[in-house]
Coordinates of C-alpha atoms and ligand atoms in Angstrom, one line a residue:
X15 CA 41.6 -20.8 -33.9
X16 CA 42.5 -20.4 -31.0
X17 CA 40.6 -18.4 -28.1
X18 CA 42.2 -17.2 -24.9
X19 CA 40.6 -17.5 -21.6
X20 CA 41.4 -16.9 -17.8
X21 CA 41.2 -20.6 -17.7
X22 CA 38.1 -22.7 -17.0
X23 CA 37.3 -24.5 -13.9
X24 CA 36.4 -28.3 -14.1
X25 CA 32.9 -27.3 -13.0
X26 CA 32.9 -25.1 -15.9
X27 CA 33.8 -27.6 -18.7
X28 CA 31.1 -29.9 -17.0
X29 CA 28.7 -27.7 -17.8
X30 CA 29.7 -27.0 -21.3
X31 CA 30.1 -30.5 -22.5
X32 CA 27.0 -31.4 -20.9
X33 CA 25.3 -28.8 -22.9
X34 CA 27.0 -29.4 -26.1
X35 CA 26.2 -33.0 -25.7
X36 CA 21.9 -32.3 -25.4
X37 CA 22.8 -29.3 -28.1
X38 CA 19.5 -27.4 -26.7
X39 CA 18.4 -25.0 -24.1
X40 CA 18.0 -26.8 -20.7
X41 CA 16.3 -25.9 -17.8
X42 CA 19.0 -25.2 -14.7
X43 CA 17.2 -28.3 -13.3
X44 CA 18.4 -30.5 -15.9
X45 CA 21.8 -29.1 -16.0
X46 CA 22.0 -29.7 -11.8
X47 CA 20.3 -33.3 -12.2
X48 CA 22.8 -34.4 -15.3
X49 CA 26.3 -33.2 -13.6
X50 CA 25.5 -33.2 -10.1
X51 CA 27.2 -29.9 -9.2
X52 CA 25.8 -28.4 -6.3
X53 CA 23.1 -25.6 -7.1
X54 CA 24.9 -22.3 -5.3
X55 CA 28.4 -23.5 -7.1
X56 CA 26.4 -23.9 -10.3
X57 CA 24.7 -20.6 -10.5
X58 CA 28.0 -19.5 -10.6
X59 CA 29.8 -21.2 -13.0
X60 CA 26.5 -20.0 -15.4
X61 CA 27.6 -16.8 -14.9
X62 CA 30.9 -16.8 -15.2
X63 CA 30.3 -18.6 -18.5
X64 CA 27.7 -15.7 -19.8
X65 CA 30.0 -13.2 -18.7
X66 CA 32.5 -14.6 -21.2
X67 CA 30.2 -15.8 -23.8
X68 CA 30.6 -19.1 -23.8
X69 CA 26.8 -19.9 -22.7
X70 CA 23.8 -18.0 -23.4
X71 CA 21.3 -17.4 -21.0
X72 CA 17.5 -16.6 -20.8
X73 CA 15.4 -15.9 -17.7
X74 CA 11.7 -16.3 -18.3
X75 CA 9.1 -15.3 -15.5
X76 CA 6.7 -17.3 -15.0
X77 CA 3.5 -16.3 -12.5
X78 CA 1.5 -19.2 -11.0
X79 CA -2.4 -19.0 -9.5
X80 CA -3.1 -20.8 -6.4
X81 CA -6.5 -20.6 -4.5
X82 CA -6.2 -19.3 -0.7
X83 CA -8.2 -21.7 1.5
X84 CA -11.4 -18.8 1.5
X85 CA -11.5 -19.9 -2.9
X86 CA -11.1 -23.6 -2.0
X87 CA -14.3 -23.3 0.0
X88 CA -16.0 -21.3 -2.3
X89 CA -14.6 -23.8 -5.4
X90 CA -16.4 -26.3 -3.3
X91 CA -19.4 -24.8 -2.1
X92 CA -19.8 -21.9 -4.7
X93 CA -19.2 -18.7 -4.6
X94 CA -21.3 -16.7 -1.8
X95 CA -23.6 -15.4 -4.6
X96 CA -24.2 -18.4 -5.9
X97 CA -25.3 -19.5 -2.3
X98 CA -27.7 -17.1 -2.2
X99 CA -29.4 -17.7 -5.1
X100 CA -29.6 -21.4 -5.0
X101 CA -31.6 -20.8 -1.4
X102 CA -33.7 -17.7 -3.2
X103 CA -34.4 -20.0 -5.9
X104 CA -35.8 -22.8 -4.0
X105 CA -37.8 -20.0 -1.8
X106 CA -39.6 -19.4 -5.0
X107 CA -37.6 -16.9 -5.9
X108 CA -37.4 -13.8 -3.6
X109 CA -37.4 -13.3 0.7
X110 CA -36.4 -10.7 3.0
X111 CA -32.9 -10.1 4.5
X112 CA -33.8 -11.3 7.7
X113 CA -34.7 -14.5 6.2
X114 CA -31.5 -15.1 4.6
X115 CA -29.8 -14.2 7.8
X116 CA -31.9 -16.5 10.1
X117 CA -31.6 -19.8 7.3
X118 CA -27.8 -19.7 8.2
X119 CA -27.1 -20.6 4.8
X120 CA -23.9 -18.1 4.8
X121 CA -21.9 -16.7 7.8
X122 CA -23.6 -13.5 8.8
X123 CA -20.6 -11.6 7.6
X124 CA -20.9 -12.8 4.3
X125 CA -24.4 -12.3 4.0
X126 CA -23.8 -8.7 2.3
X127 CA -20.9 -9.2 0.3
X128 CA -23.3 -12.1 -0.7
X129 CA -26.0 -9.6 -2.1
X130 CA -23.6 -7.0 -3.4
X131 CA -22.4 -9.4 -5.7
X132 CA -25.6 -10.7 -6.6
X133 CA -27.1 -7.6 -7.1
X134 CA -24.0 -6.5 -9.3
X135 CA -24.4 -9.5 -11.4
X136 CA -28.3 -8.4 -12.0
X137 CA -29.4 -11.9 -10.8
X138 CA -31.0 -10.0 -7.8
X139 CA -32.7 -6.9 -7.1
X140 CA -32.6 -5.5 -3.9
X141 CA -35.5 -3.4 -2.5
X142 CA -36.2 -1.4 0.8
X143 CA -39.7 -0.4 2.2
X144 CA -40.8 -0.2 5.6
X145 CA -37.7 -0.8 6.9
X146 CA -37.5 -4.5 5.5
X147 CA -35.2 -5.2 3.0
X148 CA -36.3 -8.1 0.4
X149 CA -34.0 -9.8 -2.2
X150 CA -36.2 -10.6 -5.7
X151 CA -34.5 -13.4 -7.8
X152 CA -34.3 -11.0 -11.5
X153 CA -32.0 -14.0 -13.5
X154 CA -33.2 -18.2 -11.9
X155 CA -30.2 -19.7 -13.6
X156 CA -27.6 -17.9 -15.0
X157 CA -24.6 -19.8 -16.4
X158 CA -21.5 -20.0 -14.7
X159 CA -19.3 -16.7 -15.0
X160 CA -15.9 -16.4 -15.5
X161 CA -14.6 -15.5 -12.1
X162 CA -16.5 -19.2 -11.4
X163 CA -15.2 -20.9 -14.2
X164 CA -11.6 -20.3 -12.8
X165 CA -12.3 -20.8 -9.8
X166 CA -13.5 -24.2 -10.5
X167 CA -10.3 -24.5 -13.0
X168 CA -7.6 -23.7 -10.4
X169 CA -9.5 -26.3 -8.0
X170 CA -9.1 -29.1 -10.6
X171 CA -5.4 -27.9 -11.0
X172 CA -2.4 -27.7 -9.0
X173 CA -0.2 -25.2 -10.9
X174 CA -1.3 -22.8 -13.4
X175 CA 0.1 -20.7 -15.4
X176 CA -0.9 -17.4 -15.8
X177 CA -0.2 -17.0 -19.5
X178 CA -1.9 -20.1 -20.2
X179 CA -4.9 -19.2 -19.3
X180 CA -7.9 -18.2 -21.9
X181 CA -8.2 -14.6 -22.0
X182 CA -12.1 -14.6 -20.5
X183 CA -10.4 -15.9 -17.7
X184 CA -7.2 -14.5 -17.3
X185 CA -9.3 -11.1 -17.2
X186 CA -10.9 -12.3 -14.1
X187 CA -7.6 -12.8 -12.0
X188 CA -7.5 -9.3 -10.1
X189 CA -10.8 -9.8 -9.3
X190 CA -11.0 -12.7 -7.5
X191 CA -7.5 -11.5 -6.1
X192 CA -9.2 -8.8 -4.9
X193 CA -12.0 -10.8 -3.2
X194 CA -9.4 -12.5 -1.6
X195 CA -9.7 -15.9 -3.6
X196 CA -6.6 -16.3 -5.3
X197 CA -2.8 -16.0 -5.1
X198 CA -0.1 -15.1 -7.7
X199 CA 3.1 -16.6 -7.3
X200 CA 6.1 -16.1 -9.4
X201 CA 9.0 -18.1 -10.5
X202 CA 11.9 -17.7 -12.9
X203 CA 12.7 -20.2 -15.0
X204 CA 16.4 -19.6 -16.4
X205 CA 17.2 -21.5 -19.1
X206 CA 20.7 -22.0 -20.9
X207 CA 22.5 -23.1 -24.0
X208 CA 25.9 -23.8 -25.5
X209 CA 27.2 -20.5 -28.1
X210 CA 29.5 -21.3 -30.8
X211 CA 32.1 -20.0 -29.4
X212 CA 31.6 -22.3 -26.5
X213 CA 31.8 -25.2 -28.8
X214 CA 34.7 -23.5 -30.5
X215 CA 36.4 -23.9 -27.1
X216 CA 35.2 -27.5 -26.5
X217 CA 36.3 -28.7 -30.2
X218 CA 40.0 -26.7 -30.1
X219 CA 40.1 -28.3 -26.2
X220 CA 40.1 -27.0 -22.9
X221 CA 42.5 -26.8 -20.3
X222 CA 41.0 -26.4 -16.6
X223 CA 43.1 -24.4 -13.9
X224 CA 41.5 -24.0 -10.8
X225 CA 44.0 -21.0 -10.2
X226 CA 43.7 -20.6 -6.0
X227 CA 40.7 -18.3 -4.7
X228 CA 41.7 -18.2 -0.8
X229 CA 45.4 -17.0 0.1
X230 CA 46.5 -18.5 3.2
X231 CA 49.3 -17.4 5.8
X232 CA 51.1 -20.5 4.3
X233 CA 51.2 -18.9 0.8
X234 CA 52.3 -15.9 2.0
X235 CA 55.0 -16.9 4.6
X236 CA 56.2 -19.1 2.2
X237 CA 56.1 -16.3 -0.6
X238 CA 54.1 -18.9 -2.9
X239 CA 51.8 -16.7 -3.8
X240 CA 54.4 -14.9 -5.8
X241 CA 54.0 -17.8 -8.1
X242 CA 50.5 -19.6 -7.9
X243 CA 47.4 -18.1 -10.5
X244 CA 45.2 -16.4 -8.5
X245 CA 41.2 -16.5 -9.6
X246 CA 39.5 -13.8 -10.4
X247 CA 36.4 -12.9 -8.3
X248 CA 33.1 -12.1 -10.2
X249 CA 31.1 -10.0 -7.6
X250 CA 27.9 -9.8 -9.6
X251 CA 27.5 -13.9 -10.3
X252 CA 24.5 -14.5 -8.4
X253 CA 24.1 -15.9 -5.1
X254 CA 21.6 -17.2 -2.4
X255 CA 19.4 -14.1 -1.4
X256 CA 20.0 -12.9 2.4
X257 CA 17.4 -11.3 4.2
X258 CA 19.2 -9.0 6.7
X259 CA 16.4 -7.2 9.7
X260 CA 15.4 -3.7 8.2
X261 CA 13.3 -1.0 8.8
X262 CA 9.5 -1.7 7.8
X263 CA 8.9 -0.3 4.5
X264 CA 6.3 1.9 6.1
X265 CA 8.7 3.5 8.3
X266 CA 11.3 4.0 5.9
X267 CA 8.7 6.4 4.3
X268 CA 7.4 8.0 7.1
X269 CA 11.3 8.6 8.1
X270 CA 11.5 9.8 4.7
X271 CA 8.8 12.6 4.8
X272 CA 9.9 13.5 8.0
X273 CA 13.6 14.3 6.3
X274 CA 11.9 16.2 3.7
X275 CA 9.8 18.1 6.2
X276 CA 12.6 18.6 8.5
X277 CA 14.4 20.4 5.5
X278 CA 12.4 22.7 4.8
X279 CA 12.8 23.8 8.4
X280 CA 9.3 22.7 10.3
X281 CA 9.1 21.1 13.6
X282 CA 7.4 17.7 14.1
X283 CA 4.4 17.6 16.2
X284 CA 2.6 14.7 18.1
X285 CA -0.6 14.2 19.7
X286 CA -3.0 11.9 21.5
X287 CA -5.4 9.5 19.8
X288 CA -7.9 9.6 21.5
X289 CA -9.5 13.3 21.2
X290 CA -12.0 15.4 22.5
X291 CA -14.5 15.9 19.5
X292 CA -13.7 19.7 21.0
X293 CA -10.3 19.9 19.3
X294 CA -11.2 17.3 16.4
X295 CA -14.0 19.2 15.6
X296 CA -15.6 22.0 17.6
X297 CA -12.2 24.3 17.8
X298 CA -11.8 24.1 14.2
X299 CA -15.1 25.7 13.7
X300 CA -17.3 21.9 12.1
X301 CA -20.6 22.2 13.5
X302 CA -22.3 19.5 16.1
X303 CA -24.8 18.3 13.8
X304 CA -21.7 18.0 10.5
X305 CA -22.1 14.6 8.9
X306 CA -18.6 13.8 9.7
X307 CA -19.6 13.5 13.6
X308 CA -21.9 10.7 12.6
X309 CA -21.2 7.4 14.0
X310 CA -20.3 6.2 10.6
X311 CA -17.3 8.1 10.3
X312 CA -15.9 8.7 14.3
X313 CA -15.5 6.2 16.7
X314 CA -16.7 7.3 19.3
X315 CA -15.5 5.5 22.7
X316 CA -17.1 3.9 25.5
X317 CA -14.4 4.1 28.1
X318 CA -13.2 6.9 28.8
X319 CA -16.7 8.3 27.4
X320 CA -15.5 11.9 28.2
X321 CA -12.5 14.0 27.8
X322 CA -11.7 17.1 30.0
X323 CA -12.4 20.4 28.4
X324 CA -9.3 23.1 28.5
X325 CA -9.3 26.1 30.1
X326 CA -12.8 27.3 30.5
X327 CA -12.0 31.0 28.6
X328 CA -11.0 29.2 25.8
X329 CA -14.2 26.7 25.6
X330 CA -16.1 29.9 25.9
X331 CA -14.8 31.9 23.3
X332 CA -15.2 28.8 21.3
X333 CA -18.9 28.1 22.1
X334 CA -19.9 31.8 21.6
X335 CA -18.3 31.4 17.8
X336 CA -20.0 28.5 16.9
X337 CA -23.2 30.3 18.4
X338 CA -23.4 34.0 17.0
X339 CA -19.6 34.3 15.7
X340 CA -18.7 35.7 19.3
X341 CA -15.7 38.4 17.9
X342 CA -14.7 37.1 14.9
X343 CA -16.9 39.3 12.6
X344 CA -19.0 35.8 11.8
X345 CA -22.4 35.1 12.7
X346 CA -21.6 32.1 13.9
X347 CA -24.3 28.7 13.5
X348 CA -27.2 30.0 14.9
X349 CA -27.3 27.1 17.4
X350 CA -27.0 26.5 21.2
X351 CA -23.5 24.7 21.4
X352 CA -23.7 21.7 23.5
X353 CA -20.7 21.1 26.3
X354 CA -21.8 17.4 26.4
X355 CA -21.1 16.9 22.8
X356 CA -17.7 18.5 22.7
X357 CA -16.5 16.6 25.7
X358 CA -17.0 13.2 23.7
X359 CA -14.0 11.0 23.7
X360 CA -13.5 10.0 20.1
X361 CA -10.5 8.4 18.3
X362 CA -9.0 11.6 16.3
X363 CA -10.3 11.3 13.0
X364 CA -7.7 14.0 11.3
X365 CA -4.1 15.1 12.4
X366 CA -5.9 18.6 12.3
X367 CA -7.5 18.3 16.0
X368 CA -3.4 17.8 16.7
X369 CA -2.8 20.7 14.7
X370 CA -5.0 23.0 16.5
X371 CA -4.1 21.5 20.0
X372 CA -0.7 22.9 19.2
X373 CA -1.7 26.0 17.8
X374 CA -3.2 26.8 20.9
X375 CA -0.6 26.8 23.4
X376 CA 2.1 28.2 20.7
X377 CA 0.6 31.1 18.9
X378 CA 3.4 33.6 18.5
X379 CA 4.7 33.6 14.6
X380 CA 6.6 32.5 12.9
X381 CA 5.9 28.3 13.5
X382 CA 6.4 25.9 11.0
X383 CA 5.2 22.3 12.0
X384 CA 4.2 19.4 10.8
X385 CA 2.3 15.6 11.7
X386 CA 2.4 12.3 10.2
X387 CA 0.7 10.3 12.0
X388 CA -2.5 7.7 12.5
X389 CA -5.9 8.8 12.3
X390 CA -9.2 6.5 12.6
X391 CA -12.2 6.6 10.6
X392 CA -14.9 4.6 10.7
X393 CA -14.5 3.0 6.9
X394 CA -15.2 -0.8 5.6
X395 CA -12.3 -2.0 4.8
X396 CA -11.4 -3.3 1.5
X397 CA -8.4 -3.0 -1.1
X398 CA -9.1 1.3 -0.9
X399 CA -9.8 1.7 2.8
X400 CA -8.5 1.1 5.9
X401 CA -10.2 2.2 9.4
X402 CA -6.3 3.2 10.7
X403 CA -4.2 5.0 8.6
X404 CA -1.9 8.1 8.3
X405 CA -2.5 11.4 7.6
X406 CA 0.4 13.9 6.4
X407 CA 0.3 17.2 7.5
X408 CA 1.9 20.7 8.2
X409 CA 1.0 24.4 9.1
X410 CA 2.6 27.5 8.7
X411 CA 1.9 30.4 11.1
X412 CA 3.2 33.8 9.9
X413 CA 2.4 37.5 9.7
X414 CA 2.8 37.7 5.5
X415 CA 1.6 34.5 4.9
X416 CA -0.7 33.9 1.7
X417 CA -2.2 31.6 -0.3
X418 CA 0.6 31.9 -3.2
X419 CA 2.7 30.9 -0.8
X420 CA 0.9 27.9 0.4
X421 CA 0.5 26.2 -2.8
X422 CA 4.4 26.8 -3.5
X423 CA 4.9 24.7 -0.3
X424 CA 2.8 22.0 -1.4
X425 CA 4.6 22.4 -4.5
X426 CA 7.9 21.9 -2.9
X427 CA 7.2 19.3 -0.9
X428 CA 5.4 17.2 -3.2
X429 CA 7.9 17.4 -5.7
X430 CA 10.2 16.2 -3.3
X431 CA 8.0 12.8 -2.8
X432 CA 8.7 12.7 -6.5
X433 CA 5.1 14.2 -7.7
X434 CA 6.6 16.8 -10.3
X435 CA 3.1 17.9 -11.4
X436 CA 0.8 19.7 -9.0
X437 CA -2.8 21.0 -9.7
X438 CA -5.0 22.9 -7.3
X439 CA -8.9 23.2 -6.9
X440 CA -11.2 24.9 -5.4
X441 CA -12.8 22.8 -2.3
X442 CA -14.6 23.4 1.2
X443 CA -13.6 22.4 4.8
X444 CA -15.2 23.9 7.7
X445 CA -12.2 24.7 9.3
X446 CA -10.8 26.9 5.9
X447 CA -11.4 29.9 3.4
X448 CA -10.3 29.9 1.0
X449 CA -10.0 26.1 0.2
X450 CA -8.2 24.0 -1.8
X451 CA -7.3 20.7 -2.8
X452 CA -4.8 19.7 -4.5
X453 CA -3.8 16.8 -6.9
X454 CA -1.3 15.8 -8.7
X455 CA -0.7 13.8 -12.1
X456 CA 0.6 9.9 -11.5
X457 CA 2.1 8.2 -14.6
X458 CA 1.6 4.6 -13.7
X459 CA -1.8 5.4 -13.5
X460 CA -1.9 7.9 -16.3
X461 CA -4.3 9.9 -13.7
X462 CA -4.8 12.7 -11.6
X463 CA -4.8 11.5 -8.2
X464 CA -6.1 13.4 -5.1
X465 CA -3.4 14.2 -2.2
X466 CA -4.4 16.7 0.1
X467 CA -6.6 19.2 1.3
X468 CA -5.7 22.8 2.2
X469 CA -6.4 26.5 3.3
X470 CA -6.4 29.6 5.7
X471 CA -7.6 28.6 8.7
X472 CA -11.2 31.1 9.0
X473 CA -10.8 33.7 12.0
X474 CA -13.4 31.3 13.5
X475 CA -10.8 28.6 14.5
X476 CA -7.7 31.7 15.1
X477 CA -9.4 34.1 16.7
X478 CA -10.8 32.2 19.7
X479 CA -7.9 30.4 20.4
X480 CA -6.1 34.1 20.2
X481 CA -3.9 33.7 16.8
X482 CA -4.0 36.7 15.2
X483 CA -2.2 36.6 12.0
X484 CA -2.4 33.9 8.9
X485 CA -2.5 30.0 9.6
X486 CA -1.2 27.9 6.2
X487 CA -2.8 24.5 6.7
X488 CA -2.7 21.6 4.6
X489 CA -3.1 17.7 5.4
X490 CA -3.8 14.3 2.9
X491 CA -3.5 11.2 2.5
X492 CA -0.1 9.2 3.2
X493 CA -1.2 5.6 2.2
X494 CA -2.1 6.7 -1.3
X495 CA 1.9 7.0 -1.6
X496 CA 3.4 4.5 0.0
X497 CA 1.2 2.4 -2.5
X498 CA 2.7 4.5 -5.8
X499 CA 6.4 3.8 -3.8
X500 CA 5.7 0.2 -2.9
X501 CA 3.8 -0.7 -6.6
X502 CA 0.8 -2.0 -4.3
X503 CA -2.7 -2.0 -5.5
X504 CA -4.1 -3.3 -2.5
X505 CA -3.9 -0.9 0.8
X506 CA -4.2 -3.5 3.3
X507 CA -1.0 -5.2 1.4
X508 CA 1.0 -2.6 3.5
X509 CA -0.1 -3.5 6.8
X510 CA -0.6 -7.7 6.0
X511 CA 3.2 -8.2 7.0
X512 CA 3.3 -11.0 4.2
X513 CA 7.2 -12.4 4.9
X514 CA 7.2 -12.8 1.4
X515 CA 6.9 -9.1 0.8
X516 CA 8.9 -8.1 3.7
X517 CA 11.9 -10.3 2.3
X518 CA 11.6 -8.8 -1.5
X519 CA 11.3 -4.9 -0.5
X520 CA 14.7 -3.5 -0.4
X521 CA 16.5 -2.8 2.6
X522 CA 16.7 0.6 2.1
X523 CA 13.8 2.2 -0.4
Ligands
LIG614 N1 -8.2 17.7 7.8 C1 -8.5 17.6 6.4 C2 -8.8 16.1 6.1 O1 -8.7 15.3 6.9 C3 -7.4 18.1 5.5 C4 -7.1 19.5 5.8 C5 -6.1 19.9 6.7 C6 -7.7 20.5 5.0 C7 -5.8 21.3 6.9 C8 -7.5 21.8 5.2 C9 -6.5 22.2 6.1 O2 -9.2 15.8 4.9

């Protein structure tokens, strides 16, 4: 039998006798230790050999658990919990917070993610009264879970394998990823093996012809090249990865909804950071007292402490609303309005206070613009929340505008992120009536996932800053996205700058 082929290299033949000699799958390791040929030249000649089915190959992925230096304390010293109790325990079985906190048995940080834990476990209970907060031990000695048990495993351990693992373990991996304990590496382990008609070939004997694979002014002057056997090129054997400079991921997508935006002919808008809680909040009709003022969800700054007011009609008209509705047809809060608390300097906690900014000075209909940009809120940060992020958002000033039409935008635009199904819901802002929210269906979750919030802007915020037809408004979320684009599950994952992930997201999304 005889089977015709371009013509193997000698590298090529190396590699098929030395697999016909073991007659098994080897690892590429074994194949580069037992002929020597260099590992990029190799990966190569692998290929070329697949692609004309001379050697079979597999690629297996393989994903390894390490401990970050945080789990190799804790392997050591226990988890945090575990901390607590053991100094509970020998208490005699309960003390107060400030207790805990003064033995220094835990950095003062720690302390509550400490008792959170604790408390979830049910080794703890956690009471409040009179303003003192006392931890009572519920469980003195319960056995080691499984987040500790692999903890303690992967200590012991220098490499293991995911899919090794026991399944009461393996189901504790995302949480102690998510605590920050462990990392997941992968690796791909390609293995490779000898097909009959590779031995075929071998047993009926090979010929090698290098061929040429550079032409050379020499070969053409001399008109050689009419002559010599020229080597194919395989463009898709694989190669060492390069890692050229790129846009950050999170750009790309920003640049991305700004194309989208820009398409559907609105304007992009900016504005400053740091607000006057009189456009964040007071111009868009929130009362002084609304929760969302609290310190626990504004930063509020200490230099500048204050922000100049505008133009002292407009602060008027806007006082007198929030007091008895001024003329808006509303009756307003009922309250005296308070300069001092509208002149706070705050970091802006929605693109919204931008929004209205703009809305001000440019009132005439039609406009069409839009934000997306970094708001602040005062949040703990963990794998959900981040205290800087980005909020996406657009309005739409015009004489027949209606709510129809605003959900059809949303509708539009979201379906060009790639969300195909959108729902709507009722909802309430301060700043809106009707409102809505809308959310749409994500299938890697299988879920309905909240995006944004939306409505006509009341005549309370239009009237007084002298816009007298409809305001479409809408803003959400943009991290939320850039997670579902990227495949992250952890939000600060897009702000870490891990090379690692830098290097493997493509250059352009
Ligand atoms: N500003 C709102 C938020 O931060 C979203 C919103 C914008 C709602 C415009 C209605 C209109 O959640």
């Amino acid at each position: 039998m005889s089977l015709s082929f371009e013509g193997l290299r000698e590298t090529e033949v190396k590699i098929l006798r030395f697999l016909a000699e073991r007659g098994e799958k080897s690892r590429v390791n074994d194949i580069l230790e037992g002929t020597k040929i260099e590992y990029a030249t190799l990966a190569k000649s692998i290929a070329w050999l697949e692609d004309k089915g001379l050697v079979s190959v597999e690629r297996i992925e393989l994903k390894f658990l390490f401990l970050t230096d945080e789990g190799k304390r804790y392997a050591s010293s226990g988890l945090p919990e575990r901390t607590l109790l053991r100094f509970l325990v020998e208490r005699g079985g309960k003390a107060t917070l400030n207790d805990v906190l003064k033995a220094g048995i835990l950095p003062q940080n720690i302390v509550n993610v400490a008792i959170g834990w604790a408390r979830r476990k049910g080794w703890v209970e956690v009471l409040k009264s009179n303003g003192e907060t006392t931890i009572t031990v519920l469980d003195y000695s319960p056995p080691m879970g499984p987040d500790e048990l692999l903890l303690e495993l992967l200590s012991k351990r220098e490499h293991v394998k995911q899919s090794e693992l026991p399944e009461e373990l393996a189901s504790t991996i995302d949480l102690l990823y998510k605590r920050n304990l462990l990392e997941k590496r992968s690796e791909t382990d390609v293995f490779v093996w000898i097909t009959s008609n590779g031995i075929t070939l071998l047993e009926s004997g090979v010929e090698t012809d290098e061929g040429i694979s550079l032409l050379t002014p020499d070969l053409i002057r001399t008109q050689a090249w009419k002559k010599v056997k020229l080597r194919k090129f395989n463009v898709e054997a694989p190669t060492k990865p390069v890692y050229p400079g790129k846009l950050h991921p999170v750009i790309q997508l920003i640049n991305e909804i700004r194309d989208i935006f820009l398409n559907m002919g609105f304007e992009e808008i900016r504005g400053p950071l740091v607000e006057s809680a009189f456009w964040n909040f007071d111009a868009l009709f929130t009362p002084q007292d609304h929760p969302a003022r609290d310190m626990h969800d504004t930063f509020y700054l200490k230099k500048p402490s204050t922000v100049k007011l505008p133009r002292e009609d407009l602060v008027y008209r806007v006082a007198k609303t929030h007091e008895n509705g001024w003329e808006t047809g509303s009756k307003g809060w009922g309250y005296y309005w308070k300069t001092e608390l509208a002149q706070q300097a705050i970091l802006r906690t929605h693109t919204t206070a931008t929004t209205i900014r703009y809305l001000a000075e440019h009132k005439a209909p039609p406009v069409k613009v839009f934000s997306v940009d970094r708001v602040y809120r005062n949040e703990k940060v963990d794998y959900k929340h981040l205290a800087e992020f980005h909020q996406i958002e657009g309005i739409i000033v015009d004489e027949n505008a209606t709510l129809r039409n605003l959900m059809g935008v949303l509708k539009e635009f979201y379906w060009k992120l790639g969300f195909k199904k959108v729902q709507f819901w009722p909802s309430f802002f301060p700043y809106t009536e009707p409102s809505i929210q809308s959310t749409v269906y994500v299938e890697e979750y299988r879920a309905w996932v909240e995006l944004c919030g939306a409505g006509i802007f009341r005549p309370e915020v239009t009237i007084p800053i002298g816009v007298k037809v409809p305001v479409l408004a809408w803003g959400g979320g943009f991290e939320r996205i850039a997670m579902l684009r990227l495949g992250l599950d952890d939000i600060r994952d897009l702000y870490r700058n891990s090379l690692g992930w830098l290097r493997q997201t493509p250059a352009i999304l």
